[in-house]
mmCIF file of C-alpha atoms in Angstrom:
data_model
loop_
_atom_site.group_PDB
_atom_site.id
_atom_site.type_symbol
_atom_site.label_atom_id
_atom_site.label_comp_id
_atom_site.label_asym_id
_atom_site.label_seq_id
_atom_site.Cartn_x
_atom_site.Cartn_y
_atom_site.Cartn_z
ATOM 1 C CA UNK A 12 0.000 0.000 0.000
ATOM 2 C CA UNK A 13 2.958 2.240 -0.001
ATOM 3 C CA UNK A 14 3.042 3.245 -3.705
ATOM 4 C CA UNK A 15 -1.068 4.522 -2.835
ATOM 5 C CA UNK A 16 0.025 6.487 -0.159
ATOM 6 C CA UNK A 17 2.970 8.192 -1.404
ATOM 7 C CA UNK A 18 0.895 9.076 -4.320
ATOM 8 C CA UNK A 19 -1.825 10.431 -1.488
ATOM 9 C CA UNK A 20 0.747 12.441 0.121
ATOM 10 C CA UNK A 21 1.900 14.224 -3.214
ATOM 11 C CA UNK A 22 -2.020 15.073 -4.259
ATOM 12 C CA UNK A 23 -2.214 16.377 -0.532
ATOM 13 C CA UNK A 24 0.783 18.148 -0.890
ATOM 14 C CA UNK A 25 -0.270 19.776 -4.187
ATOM 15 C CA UNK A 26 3.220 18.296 -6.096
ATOM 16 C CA UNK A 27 0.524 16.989 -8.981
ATOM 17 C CA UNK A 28 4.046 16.436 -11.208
ATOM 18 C CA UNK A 29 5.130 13.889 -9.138
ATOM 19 C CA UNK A 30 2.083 12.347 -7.821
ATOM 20 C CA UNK A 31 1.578 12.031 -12.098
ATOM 21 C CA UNK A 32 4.796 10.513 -12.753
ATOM 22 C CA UNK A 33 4.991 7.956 -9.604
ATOM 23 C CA UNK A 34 1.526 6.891 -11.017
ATOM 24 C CA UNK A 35 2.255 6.602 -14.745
ATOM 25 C CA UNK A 36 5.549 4.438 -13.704
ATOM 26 C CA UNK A 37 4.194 2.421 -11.243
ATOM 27 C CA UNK A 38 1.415 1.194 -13.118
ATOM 28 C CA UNK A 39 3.487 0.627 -16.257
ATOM 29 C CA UNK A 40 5.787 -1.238 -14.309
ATOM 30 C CA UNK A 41 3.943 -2.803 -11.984
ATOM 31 C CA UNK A 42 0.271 -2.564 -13.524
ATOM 32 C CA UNK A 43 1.750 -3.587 -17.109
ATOM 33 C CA UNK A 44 5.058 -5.124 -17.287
ATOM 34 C CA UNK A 45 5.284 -7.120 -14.634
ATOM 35 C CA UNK A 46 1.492 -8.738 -13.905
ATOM 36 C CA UNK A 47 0.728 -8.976 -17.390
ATOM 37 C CA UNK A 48 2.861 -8.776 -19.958
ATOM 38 C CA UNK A 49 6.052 -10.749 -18.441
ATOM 39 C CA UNK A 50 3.494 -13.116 -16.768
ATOM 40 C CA UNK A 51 2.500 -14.405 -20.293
ATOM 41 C CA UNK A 52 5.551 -16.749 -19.730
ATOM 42 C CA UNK A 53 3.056 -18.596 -17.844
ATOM 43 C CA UNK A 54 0.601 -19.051 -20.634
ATOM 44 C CA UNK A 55 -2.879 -18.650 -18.603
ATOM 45 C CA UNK A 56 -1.786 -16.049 -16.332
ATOM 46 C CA UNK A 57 -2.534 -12.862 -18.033
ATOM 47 C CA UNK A 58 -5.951 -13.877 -18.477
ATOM 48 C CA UNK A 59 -6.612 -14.867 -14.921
ATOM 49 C CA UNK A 60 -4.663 -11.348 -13.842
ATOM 50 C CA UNK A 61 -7.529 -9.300 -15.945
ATOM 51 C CA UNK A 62 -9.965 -11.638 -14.434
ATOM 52 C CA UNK A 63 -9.053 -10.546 -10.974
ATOM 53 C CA UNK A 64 -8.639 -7.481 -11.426
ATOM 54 C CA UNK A 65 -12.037 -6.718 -13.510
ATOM 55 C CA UNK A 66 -13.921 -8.264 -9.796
ATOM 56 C CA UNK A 67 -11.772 -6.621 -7.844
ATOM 57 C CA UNK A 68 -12.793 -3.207 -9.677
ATOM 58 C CA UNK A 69 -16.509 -4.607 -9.530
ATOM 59 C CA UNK A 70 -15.866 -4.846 -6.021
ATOM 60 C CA UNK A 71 -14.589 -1.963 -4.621
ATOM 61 C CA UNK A 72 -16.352 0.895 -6.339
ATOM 62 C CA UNK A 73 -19.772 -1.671 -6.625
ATOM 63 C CA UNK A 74 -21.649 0.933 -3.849
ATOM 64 C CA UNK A 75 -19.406 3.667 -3.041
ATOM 65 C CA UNK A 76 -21.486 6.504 -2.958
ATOM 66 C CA UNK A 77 -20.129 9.786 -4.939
ATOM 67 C CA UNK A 78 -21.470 12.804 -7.005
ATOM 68 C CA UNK A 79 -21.415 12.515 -10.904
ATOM 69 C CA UNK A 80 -17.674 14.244 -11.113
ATOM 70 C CA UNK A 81 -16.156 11.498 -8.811
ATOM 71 C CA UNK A 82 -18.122 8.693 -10.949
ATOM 72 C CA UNK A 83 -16.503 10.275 -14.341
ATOM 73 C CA UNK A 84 -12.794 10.311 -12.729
ATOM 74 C CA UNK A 85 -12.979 6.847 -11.763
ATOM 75 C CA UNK A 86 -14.748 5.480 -15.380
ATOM 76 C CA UNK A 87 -12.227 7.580 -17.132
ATOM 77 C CA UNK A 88 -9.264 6.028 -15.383
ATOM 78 C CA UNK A 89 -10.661 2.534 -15.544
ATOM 79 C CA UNK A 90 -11.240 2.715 -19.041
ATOM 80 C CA UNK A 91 -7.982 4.662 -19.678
ATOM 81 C CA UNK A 92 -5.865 1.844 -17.427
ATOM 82 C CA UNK A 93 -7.451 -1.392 -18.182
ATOM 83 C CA UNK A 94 -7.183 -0.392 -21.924
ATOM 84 C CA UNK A 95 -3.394 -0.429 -21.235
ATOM 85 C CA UNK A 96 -3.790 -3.470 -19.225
ATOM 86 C CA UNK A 97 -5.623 -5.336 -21.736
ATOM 87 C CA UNK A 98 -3.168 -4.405 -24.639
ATOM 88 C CA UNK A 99 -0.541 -5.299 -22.232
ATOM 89 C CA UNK A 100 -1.990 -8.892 -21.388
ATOM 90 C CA UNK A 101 -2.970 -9.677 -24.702
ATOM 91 C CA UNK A 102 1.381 -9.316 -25.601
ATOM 92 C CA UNK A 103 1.299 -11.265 -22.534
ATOM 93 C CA UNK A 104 -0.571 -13.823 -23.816
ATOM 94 C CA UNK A 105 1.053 -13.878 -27.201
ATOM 95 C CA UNK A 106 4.358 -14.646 -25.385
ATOM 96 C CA UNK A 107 3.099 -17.597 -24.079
ATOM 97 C CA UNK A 108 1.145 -18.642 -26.962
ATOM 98 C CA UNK A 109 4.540 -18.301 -29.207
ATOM 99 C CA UNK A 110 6.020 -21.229 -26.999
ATOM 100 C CA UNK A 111 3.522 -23.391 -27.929
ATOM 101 C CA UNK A 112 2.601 -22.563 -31.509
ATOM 102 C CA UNK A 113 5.352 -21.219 -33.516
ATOM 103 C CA UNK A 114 3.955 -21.574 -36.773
ATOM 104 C CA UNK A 115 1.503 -18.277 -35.557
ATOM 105 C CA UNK A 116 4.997 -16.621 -36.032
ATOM 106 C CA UNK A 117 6.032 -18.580 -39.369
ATOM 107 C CA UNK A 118 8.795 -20.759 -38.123
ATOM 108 C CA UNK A 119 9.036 -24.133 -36.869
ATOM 109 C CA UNK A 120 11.710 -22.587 -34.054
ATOM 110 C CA UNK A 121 9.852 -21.875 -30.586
ATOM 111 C CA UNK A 122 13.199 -19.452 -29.909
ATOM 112 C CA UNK A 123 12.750 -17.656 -33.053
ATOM 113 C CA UNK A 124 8.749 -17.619 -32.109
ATOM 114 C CA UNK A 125 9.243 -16.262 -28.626
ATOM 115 C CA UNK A 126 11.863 -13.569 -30.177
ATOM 116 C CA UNK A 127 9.330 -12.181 -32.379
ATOM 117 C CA UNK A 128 7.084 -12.084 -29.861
ATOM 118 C CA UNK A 129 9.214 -9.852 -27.912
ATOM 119 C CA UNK A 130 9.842 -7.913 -30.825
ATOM 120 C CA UNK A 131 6.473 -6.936 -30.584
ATOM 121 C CA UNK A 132 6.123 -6.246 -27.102
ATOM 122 C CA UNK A 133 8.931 -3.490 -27.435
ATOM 123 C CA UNK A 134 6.369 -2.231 -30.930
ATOM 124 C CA UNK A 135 3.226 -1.966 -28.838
ATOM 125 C CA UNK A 136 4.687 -0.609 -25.338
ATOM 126 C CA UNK A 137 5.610 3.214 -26.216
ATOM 127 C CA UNK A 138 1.568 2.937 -26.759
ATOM 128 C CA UNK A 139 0.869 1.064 -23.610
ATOM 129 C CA UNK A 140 3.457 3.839 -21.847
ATOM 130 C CA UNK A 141 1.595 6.642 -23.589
ATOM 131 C CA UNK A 142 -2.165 5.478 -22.425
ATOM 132 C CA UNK A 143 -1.058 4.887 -18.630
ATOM 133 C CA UNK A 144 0.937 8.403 -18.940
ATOM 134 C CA UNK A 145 -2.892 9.992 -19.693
ATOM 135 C CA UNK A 146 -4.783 7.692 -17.599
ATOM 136 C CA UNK A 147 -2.344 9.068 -14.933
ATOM 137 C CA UNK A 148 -2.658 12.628 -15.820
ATOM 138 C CA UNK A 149 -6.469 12.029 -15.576
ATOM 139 C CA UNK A 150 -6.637 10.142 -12.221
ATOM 140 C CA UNK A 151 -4.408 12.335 -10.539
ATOM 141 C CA UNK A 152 -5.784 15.419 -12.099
ATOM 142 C CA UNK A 153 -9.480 14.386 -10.984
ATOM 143 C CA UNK A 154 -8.926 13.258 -7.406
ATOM 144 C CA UNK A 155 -6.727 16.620 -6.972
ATOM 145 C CA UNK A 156 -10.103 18.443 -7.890
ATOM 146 C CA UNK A 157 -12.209 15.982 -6.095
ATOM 147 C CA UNK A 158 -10.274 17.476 -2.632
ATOM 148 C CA UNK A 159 -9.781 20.929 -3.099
#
């Protein structure tokens, strides 16, 4: 819970620019990279990660009671982020799919497969960096409104 508040503090604090760019990072890295993209090593687990995280979402804001400004900052950044995060799961999922089906990638070599799969990982993520970077501009932007 550390990254949430750090990211607190700074909104409190009025530094939006950091608050903005601890966001945009940690969710690329974390959020991303690390749940589901590099998880796709384990074929099914990208998947299951989105699963999760679409009840968690259902969840947590199910009945939290807010005025029609909150409920726009919060659709906005769920449908800014898990846009990322299913672009991001579905490289995820083409890693692991290139270990088992090379052909998908023309070639018989599973090495070769899982290269090119790679190869498009680093294609797609300056877009997957550029979505979380607005998402977090967004977020941030809206719950630094929502408490001043």
């Amino acid at each position: 819970m550390k990254p949430i508040q750090d990211i607190a503090q700074a909104i409190l604090d009025k530094n939006i620019l950091y608050a903005i760019t601890y966001t945009a990072v940690f969710n690329t890295i974390s959020g991303a990279f690390l749940s589901t993209t590099l998880m796709g090593i384990i074929f099914p687990m990208p998947v299951l990660v989105m699963v999760e995280r679409g009840l968690f979402i259902g969840l947590l804001y199910g009945d939290i009671p807010g005025n029609f400004f909150y409920y726009l900052v919060i659709l906005g950044t769920i449908i800014l982020e898990f846009g990322a995060y299913i672009i991001s799961a579905s490289l995820g999922v083409n890693i692991g799919l290139s270990l088992f089906w090379p052909k998908r990638f023309e070639t018989k070599n599973r090495w070769k497969a899982f290269g090119k799969a790679w190869m498009e990982v680093f294609r797609v993520y300056p877009l997957i960096i550029l979505i979380l970077l607005i998402s977090a501009v967004w977020e941030i932007g809206g719950l630094y409104l929502l408490v001043n």
